[in-house]
XYZ file of C-alpha atoms in Angstrom:
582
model
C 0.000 0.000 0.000
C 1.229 3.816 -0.495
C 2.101 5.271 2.346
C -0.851 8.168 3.504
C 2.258 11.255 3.200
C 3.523 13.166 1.036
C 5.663 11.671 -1.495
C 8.609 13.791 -0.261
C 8.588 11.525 3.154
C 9.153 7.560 3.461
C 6.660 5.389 2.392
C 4.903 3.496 4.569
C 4.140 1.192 2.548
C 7.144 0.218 0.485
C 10.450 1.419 1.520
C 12.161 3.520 -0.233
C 13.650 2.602 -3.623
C 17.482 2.210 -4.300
C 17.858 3.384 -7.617
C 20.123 0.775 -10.152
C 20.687 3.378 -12.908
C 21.828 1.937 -15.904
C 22.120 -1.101 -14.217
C -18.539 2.868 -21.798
C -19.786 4.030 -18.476
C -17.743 7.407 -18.751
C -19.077 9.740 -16.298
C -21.133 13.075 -16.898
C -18.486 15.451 -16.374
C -19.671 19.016 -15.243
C -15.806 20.555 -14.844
C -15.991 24.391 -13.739
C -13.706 26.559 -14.842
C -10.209 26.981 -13.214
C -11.554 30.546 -11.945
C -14.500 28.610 -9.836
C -12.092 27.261 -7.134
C -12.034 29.084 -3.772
C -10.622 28.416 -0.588
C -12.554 26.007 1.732
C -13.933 23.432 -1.415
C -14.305 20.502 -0.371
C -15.290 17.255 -1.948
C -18.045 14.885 -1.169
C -20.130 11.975 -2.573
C -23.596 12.106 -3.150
C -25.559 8.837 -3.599
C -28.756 7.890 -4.560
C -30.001 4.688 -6.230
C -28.488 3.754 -9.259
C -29.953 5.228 -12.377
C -30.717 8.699 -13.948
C -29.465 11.351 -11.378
C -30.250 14.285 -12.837
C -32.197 15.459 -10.101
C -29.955 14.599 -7.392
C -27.644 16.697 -9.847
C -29.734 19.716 -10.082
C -30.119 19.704 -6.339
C -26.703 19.789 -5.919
C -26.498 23.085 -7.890
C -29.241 24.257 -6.042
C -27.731 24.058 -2.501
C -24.571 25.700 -2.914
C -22.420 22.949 -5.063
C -21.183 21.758 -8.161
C -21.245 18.635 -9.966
C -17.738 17.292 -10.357
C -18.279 14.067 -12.108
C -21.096 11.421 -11.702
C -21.570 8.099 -12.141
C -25.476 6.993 -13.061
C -24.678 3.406 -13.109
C -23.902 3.134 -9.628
C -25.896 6.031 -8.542
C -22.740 7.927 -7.171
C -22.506 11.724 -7.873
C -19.255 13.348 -6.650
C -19.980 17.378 -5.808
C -18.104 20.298 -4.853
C -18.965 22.942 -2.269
C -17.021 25.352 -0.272
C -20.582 25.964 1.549
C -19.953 23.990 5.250
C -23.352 23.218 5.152
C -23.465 21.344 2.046
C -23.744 18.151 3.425
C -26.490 18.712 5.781
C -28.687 20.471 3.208
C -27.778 17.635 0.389
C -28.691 14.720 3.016
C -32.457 16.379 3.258
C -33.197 16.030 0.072
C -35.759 13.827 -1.810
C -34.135 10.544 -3.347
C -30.356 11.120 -1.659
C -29.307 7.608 0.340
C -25.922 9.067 1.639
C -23.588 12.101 1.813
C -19.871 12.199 2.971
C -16.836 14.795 2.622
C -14.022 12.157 0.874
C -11.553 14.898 2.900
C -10.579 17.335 5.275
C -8.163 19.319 3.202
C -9.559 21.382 0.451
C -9.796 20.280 -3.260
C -6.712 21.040 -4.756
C -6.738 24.337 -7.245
C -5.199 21.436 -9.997
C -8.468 19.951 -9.953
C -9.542 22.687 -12.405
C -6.972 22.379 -14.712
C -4.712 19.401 -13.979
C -0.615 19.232 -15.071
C 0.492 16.809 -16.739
C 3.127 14.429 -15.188
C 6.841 15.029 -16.104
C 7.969 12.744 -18.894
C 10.894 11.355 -17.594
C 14.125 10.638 -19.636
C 14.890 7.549 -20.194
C 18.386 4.898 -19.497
C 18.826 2.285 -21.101
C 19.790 -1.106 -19.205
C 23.479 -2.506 -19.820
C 21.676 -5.447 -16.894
C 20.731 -8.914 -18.309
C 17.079 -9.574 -16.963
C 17.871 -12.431 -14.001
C 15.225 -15.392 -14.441
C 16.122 -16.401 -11.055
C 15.020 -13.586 -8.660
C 13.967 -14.962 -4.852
C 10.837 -13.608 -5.396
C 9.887 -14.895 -8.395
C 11.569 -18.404 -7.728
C 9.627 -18.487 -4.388
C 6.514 -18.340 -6.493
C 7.616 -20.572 -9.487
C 7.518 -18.044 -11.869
C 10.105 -18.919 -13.529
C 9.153 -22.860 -14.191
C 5.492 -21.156 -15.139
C 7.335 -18.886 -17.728
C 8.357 -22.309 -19.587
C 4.498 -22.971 -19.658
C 3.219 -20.055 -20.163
C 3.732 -16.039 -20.151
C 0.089 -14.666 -20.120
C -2.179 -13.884 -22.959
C -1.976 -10.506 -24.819
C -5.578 -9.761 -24.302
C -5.293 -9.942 -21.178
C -5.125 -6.397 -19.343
C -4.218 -5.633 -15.895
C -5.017 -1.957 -14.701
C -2.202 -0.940 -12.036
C -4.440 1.410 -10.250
C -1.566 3.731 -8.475
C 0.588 6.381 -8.670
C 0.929 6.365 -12.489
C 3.408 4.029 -14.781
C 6.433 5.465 -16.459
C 5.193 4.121 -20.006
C 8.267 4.153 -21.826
C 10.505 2.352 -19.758
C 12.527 -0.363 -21.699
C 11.026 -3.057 -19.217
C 7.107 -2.123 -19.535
C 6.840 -0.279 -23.170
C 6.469 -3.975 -24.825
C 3.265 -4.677 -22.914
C 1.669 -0.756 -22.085
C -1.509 -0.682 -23.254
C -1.862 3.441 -23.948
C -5.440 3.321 -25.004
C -6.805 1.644 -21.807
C -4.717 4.356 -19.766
C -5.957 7.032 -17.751
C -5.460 9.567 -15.055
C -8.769 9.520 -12.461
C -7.070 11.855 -9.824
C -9.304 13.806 -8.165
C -12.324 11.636 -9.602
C -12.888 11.854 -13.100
C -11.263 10.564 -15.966
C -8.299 12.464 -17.770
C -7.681 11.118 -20.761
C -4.529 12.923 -22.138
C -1.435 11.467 -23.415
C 0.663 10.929 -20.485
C -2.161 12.022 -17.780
C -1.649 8.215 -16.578
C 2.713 8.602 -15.554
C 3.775 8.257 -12.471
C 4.515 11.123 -9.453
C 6.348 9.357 -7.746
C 7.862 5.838 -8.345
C 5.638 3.194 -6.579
C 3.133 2.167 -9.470
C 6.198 1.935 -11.936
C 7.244 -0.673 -9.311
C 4.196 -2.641 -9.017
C 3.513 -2.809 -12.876
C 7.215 -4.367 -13.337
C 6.477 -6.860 -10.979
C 3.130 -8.079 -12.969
C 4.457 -7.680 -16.187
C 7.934 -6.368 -17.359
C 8.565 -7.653 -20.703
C 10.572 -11.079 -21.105
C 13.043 -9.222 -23.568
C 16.735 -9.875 -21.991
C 16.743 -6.818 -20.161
C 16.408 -5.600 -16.714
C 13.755 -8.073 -14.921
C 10.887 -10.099 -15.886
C 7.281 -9.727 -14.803
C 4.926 -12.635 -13.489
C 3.224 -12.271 -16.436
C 5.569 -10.787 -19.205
C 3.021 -11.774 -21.553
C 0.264 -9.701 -20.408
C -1.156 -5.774 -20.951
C -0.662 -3.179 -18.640
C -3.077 -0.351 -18.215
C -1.958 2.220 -15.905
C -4.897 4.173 -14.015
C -3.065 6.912 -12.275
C -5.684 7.677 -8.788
C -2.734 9.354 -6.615
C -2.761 13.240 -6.448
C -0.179 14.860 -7.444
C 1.355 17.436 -4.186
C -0.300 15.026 -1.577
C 0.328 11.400 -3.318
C -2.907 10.629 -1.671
C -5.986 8.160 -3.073
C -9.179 9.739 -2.346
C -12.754 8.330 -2.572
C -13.617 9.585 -5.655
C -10.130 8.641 -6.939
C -10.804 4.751 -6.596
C -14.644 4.830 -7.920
C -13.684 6.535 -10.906
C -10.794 4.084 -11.012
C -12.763 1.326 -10.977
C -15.559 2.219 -13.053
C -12.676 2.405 -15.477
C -11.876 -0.929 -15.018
C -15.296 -2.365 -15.280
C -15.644 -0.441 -18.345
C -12.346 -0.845 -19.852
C -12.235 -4.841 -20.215
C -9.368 -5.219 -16.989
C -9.526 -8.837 -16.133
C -7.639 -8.558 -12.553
C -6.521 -4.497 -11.229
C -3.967 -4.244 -8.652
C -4.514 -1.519 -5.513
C -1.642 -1.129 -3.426
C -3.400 1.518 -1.754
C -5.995 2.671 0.806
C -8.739 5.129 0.580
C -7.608 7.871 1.773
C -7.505 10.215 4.471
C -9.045 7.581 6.700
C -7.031 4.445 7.388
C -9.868 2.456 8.503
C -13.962 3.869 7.359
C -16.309 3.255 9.976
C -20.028 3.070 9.220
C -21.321 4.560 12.105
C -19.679 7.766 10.892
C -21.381 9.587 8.244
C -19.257 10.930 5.577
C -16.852 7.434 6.153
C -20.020 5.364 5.566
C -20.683 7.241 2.356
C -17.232 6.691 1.332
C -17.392 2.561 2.428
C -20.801 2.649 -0.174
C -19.744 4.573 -2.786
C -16.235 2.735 -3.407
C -18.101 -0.807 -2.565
C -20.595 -0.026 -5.613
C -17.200 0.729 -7.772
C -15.903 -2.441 -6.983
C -19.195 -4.506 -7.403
C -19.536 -2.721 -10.400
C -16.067 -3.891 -11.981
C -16.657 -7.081 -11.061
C -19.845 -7.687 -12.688
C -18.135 -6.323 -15.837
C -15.356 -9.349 -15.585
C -12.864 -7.678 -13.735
C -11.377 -9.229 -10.572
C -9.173 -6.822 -7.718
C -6.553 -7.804 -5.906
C -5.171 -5.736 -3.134
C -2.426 -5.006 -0.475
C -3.222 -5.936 3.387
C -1.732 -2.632 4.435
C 2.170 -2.713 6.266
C 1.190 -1.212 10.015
C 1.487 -5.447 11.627
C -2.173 -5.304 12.914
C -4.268 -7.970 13.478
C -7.348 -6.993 10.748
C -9.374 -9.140 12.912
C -9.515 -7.253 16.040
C -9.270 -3.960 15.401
C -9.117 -1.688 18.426
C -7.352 1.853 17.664
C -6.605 3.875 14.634
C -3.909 6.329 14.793
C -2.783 7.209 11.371
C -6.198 9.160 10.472
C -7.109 11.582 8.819
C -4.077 12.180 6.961
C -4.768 15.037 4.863
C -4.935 17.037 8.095
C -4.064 16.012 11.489
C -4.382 12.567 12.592
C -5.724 11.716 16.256
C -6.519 8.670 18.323
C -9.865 7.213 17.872
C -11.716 3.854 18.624
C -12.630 1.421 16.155
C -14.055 -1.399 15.802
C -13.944 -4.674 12.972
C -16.522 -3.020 11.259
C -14.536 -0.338 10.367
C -12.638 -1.106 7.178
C -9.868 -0.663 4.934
C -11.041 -0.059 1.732
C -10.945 -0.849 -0.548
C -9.290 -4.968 0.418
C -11.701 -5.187 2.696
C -14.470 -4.891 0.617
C -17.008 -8.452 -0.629
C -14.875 -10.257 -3.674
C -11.347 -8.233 -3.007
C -8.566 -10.888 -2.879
C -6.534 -8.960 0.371
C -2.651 -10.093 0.292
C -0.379 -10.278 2.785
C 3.162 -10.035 2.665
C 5.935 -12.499 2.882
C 9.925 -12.318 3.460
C 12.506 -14.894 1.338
C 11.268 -18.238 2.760
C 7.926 -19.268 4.101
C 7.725 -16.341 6.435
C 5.753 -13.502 7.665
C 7.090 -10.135 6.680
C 7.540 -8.226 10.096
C 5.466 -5.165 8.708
C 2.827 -7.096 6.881
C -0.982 -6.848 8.379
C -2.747 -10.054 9.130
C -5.889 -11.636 10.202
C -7.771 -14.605 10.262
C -10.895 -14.592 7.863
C -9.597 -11.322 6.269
C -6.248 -12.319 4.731
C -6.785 -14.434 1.793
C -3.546 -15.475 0.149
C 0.271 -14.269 0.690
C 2.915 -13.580 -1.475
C 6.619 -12.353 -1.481
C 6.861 -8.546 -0.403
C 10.489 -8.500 1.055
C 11.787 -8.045 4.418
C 15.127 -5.904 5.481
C 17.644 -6.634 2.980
C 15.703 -8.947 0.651
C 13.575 -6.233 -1.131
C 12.050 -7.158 -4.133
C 13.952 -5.870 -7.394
C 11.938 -4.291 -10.494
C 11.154 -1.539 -12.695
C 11.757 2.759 -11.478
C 10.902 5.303 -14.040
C 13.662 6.773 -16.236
C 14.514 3.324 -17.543
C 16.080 2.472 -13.686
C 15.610 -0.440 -11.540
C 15.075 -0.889 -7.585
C 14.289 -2.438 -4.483
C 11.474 -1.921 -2.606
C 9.284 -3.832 0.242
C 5.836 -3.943 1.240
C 2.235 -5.584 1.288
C 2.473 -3.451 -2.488
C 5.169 -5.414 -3.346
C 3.079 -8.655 -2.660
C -0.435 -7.792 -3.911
C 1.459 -7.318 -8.064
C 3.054 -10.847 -7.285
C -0.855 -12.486 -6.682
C -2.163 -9.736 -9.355
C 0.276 -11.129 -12.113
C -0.666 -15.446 -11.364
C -4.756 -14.425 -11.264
C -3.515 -12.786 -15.012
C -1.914 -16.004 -15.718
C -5.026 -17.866 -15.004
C -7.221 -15.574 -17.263
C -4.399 -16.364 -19.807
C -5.184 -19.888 -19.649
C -8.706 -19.623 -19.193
C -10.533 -16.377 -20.972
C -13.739 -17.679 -19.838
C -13.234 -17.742 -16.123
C -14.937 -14.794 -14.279
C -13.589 -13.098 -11.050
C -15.279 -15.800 -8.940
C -13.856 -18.286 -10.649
C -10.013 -16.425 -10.739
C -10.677 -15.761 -6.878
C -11.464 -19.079 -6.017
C -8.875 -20.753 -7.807
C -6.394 -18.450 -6.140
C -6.630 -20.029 -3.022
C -7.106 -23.570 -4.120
C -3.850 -23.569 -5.901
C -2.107 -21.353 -3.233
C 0.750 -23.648 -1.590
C -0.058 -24.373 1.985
C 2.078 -22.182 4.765
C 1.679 -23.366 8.647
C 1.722 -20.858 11.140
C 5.127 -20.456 12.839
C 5.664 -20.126 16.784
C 3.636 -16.728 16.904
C 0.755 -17.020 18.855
C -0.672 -14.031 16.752
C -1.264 -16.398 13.866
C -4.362 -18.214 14.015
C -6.061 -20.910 11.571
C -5.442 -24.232 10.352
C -2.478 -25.162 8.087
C -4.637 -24.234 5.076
C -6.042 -21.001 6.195
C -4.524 -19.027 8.684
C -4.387 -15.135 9.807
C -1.025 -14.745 8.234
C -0.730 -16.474 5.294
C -4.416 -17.238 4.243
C -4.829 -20.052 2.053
C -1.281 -20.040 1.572
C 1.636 -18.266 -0.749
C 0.724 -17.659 -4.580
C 1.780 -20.070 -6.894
C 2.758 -19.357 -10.538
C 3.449 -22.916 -11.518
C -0.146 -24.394 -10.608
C -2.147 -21.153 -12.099
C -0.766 -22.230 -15.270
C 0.156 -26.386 -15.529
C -1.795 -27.463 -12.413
C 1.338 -29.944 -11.858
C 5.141 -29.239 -13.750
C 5.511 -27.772 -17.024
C 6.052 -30.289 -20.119
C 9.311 -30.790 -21.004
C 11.366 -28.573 -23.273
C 11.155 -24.975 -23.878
C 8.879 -22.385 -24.461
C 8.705 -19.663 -27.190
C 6.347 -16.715 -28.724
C 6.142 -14.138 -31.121
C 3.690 -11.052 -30.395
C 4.560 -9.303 -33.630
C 0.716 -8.513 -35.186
C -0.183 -9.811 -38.807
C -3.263 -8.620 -40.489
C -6.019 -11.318 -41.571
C -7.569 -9.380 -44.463
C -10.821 -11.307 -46.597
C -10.300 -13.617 -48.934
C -6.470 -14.319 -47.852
C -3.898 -16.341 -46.163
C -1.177 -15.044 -43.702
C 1.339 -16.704 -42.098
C 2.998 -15.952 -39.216
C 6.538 -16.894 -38.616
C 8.066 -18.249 -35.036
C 12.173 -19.450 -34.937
C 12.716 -22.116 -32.546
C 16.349 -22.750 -31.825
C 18.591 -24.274 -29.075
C 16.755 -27.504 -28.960
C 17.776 -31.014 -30.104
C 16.149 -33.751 -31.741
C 12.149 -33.803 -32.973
C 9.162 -31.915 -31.587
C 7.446 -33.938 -29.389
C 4.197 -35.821 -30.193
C 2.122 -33.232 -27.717
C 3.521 -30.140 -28.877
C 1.403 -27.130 -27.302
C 0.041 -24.567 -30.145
C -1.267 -21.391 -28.619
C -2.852 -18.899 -30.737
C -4.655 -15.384 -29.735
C -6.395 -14.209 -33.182
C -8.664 -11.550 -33.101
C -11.448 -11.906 -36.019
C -14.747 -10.559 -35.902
C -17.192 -14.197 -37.181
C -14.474 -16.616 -36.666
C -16.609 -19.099 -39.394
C -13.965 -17.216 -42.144
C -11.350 -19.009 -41.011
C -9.086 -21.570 -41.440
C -5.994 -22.259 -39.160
C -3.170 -24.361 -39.821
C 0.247 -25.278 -38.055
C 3.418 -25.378 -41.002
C 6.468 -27.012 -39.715
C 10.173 -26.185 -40.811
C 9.848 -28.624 -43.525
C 6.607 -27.354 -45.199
C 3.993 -30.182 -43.375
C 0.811 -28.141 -43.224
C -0.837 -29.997 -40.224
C -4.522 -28.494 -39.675
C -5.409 -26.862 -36.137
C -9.212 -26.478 -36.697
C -11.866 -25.169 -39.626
C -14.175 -23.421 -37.978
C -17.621 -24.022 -39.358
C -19.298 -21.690 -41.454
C -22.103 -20.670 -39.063
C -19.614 -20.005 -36.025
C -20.149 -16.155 -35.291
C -17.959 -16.226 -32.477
C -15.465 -13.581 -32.191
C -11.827 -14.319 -31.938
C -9.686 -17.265 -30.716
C -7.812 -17.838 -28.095
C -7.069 -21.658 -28.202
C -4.660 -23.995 -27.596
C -4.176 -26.861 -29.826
C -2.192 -30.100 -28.942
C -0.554 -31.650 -32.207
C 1.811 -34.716 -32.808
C 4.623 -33.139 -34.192
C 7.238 -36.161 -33.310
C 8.065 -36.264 -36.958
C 9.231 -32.812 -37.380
C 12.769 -31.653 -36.424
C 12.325 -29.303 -33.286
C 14.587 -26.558 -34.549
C 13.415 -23.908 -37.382
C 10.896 -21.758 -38.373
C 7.385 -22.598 -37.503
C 5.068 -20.603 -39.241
C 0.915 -20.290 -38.046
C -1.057 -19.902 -40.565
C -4.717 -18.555 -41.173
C -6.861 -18.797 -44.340
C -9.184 -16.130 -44.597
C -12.543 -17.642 -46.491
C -15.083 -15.023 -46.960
C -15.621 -11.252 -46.892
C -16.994 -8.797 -44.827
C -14.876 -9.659 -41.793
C -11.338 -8.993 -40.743
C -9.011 -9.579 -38.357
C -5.189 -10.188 -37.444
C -2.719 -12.714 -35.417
C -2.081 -10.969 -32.277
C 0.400 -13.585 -30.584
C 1.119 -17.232 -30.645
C 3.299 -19.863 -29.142
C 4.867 -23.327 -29.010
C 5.208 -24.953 -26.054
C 7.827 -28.577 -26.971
C-alpha cells in the first residue's frame, strides 16, 4: 500500500527505492472553470439509487455545489462545495441515500486544470534480466514462464501512482489506449495524464508484467497488458474516494480482467459506518468495486504494512491524513477499503522463505492469500521510471506478485470470471503453517497470516510441472484481411532432436465471425498440419485456443510458421500472438 504522506517523506508502505541506474460508463463530467475554485472546497459523494441522477444533480447546484463528475450506473454523484453546510442540506433532500466529505483538506486548485506528469528521460539497461530472482523463484515463476507467459488480451489496470510508459522493461506490454489519469475523480484522458509522481506504481507494474526481452527483470506475467490508471494526487500522493470509484468504473468499463490496488482510501485508514461521511465513502467505493466485477474484472489488493491484526481492530492512529491525525476507537466493522471490501482478494506479505514479513498486516478470515513482499535486505527488485531499476518492500510489493498469477489464469482460461479467478487463487495457493507466533491463528490451510497459503505461478498455469522442453512466442501482429492467407513466422532454436508428439500450439487471433477461417500449423519442412476449420455458421469472435498436435516427426529446430486462411468477406481480423510450447 502507499504510504498516507507526502511523497517527499518515506513510504509506509514500500520502503524507499534504491535506484540501479543503468544497471462505456464514462461519467457526466460538469468541470468548472479553473476561476471557480475558492478556498474552503471541499469534496463529497452524493448517492442515490443507481440510475438517472439528474435530479440529485440539479439539487446539488441548487444548494450551494457543483457537480464534479457522476456516475449513473452506480448512482454515485461526486460534488463540490465550499458551503460547510453542504452536506447537511444535500442529506435532506428527496431521493439522496448518503452524503460524505471524501476529505478534510480542500480540493486542490489542480483539480480545475490538472498538469500533466513530467515525462521522464529515459536509461537504457546494460543489466541482463535475471530469471532467477527470490521472489519470483519463491513463487515458481520462472518454471510457469516455460508454460506459459500470459495472454496478450489480457489487461491488468495498475491502479496507483501512475506508470512510467516508456521504460525499456514495460513499453512492450503498455496498453496506452486503456490508460488514464482519475485523480481527483474523473477521468483524464490525455497522453501521459496516466505517468507516475512518484515511483511506486512503476514498481508494481514491473512486478506483474515487465517484458521477457533480456533486459532488466521479468514480470509474473511478461506476456500480459498493462493499463496504468493513475488515482494518486499529485502534491499530496494521496488516493481519495472519488479517486478509486472513478478508477474502478474504469476498469469495469475498460475490459481489466484482474486491477492491482496497493493503496488505501484515503484520508481515513480504517472507514467506519457509524460515521457519516466514512459510511458514504465505504458505499460509494463498494458499488465501484461490485460494479467492476460484474463487468469481468477481478481486484486484488495489499493488506496494508502497520502489523495489525485486521481481525480485532481496536485503535486507529494514522487518520485523517490530509490534516491532522488523532486517536480514535474502532471497531472490525470499520474497514480498509478498498481490500476489505465483498470479492477483493486482500494479500499479505511475505519475506525470502515461508515467512511472515515483520510489517505485513494479518488476520484470520480477512487475509486471503500471501505472497513475497520483502523483508530488510531482501527487497524485491523491479522496474523505477527513467529506464532504472530498484528495491522496494511492502504488502504493495506482494499484492502485483498475486495480481500477475490471477492474469496467468485468465491467460489460460478467458472464460473464467472473477469468482472463478478468486477461487482458484486459493485452491492452488501452496499451503504455509503458522510459525511459533501465537498471533497467527487458523489451520495449516487457512490461517491469519498467510491465508490459504503463498501464490503459486506454476499451478495457475500447468496445475502440476511444465512439459518438457522450452517455451517460445512471437507477439509481432499480422493482419487477416478477406479472402487471404497469412502466415505468421516463429524461430525455434537451441533444442535437439524432434518436436514432441504433444507439442502445445497457442494462438490469440482476433477476427470478428471466426466461421472465415481456417488455421493451420506449417512445420520447418513445409507439413501443413490443420489446427481447426471453424464451421461456417460459427459467429464467435476471436480465438484464443490452444491446440495439442503430434509433431514427433518434425525436427524441433526452425521456423514454424501459423497460418490462417481467410474464407469469406466482410470480416477482418489479425494474429495478435502465438506460441509453441515442446
Amino acid at each position: 500500500m502507499v504510504a498516507a504522506v507526502t511523497l517527499g517523506a518515506t513510504l509506509a508502505f514500500g520502503t524507499p527505492a534504491v535506484a540501479v541506474g543503468t544497471a462505456p460508463q464514462e461519467p457526466q463530467a460538469a468541470q468548472a472553470p479553473a476561476a471557480s475554485w475558492a478556498a474552503g472546497t471541499r469534496a463529497y459523494l452524493v448517492i442515490a439509487a443507481p440510475g438517472d441522477t439528474s435530479a440529485v444533480r440539479a439539487a446539488v447546484t441548487a444548494n450551494g455545489g457543483s457537480v464534479y463528475a457522476s456516475y449513473d450506473a452506480i448512482g454515485v454523484v461526486v460534488a463540490h462545495s465550499a458551503s460547510a453546510g453542504f452536506a447537511s442540506a444535500m442529506r435532506g433532500v428527496s431521493g439522496v441515500q448518503q452524503v460524505g466529505a471524501t476529505r478534510t483538506s480542500d480540493v486542490p486548485a489542480d483539480a480545475y486544470n490538472p498538469a500533466l506528469p513530467a515525462n521522464p528521460a529515459q536509461s537504457p539497461t546494460t543489466l541482463t534480466e535475471s530469471l532467477t530472482r527470490w521472489d519470483m523463484t519463491q513463487i515458481k515463476a520462472d518454471q510457469a514462464w516455460a508454460v506459459s507467459t500470459g495472454s496478450a488480451t489480457v489487461k491488468v489496470g495498475v491502479l496507483d501512482t501512475g506508470v512510467d510508459d516508456q521504460h525499456q522493461d514495460i513499453a512492450p506490454n503498455f496498453n496506452a489506449a486503456d490508460s488514464v489519469s482519475c485523480a481527483y475523480g474523473k477521468p483524464d484522458t490525455r497522453v501521459g495524464a496516466w505517468r507516475d509522481i512518484d515511483t511506486h506504481g512503476t514498481h508494481v507494474a514491473g512486478t506483474i508484467a515487465a517484458a521477457k526481452n533480456g533486459k532488466g527483470v521479468v514480470g509474473v506475467a511478461p506476456g500480459v497488458k498493462i493499463s496504468a490508471v493513475r488515482i494518486a494526487e499529485p502534491g499530496s500522493g494521496l488516493f481519495f474516494a472519488e479517486n478509486t470509484i472513478c478508477g474502478l468504473m474504469w476498469a469495469g468499463d475498460h475490459g481489466f480482467k484482474v486491477t492491482n490496488n496497493s493503496y488505501y482510501t484515503d484520508p481515513w485508514q480504517f472507514n467506519c459506518p457509524d460515521n457519516a461521511d466514512q459510511a458514504a465513502i465505504i458505499e460509494g467505493v463498494k458499488r465501484a468495486q461490485e460494479y467492476a466485477e460484474r463487468h469481468g474484472s477481478l481486484q486484488v489488493a495489499a493488506a496494508g504494512n502497520s502489523n495489525l491484526d485486521l481481525a480485532n481492530k481496536t485503535v486507529d492512529t494514522q487518520s485523517p491524513n490530509d490534516s491532522t491525525p488523532v486517536t480514535r476507537t474502532i471497531t472490525n466493522a470499520c474497514l480498509d477499503i478498498p481490500t476489505e471490501l465483498p470479492g477483493v482478494v486482500t494479500v499479505a506479505a511475505m519475506g525470502k522463505g515461508n515467512v511472515k514479513a515483520s510489517y505485513s498486516n494479518y488476520g484470520n478470515g480477512v487475509i486471503d492469500i500471501a505472497a513475497p513482499g520483502g523483508d530488510g535486505t531482501s527487497g524485491v527488485y523491479s522496474t523505477l521510471p527513467g529506464g532504472k531499476y530498484g528495491n522496494k518492500n511492502g504488502t504493495s510489493m506482494a499484492s502485483p506478485h498475486v495480481a500477475g498469477v490471477a492474469a496467468l489464469m485468465a491467460s489460460a482460461d478467458p472464460a473464467a470470471t472473477p469468482a472463478d479467478l478468486r477461487s482458484r487463487l486459493g485452491v492452488q495457493a501452496g499451503d504455509v503453517a503458522c510459525p511459533s507466533d501465537s498471533r497467527c491463528t487458523g489451520t495449516a490451510t487457512k490461517n491469519g497470516f498467510f491465508g490459504e497459503g503463498q501464490t503459486d505461478a506454476l499451478k495457475a498455469v500447468a496445475g502440476s510441472t511444465p512439459p518438457p522442453g522450452s517455451y517460445f512466442e512471437t507477439t509481432t501482429d499480422v493482419a487477416v484481411a478477406d479472402n487471404a492467407t497469412v502466415e505468421s513466422p516463429l524461430t525455434v532454436s537451441g533444442l535437439s532432436g524432434n518436436a514432441p508428439a504433444t507439442l502445445k500450439v497457442g494462438v490469440d487471433i482476433k477476427h470478428t465471425y471466426r466461421g472465415d477461417l481456417v488455421v493451420s500449423l506449417v512445420a520447418p519442412d513445409g507439413t501443413v498440419y490443420l489446427l481447426e476449420d471453424f464451421a461456417n455458421n460459427d459467429g464467435t469472435d476471436n480465438v484464443a485456443k490452444t491446440y495439442t498436435v503430434n509433431a514427433s516427426a518434425e525436427a524441433a529446430n526452425g521456423t514454424w510458421k501459423l497460418r490462417v486462411r481467410d474464407i469469406a468477406t466482410q470480416d477482418t481480423g489479425r494474429i495478435d500472438a502465438w506460441n509453441l510450447t515442446f
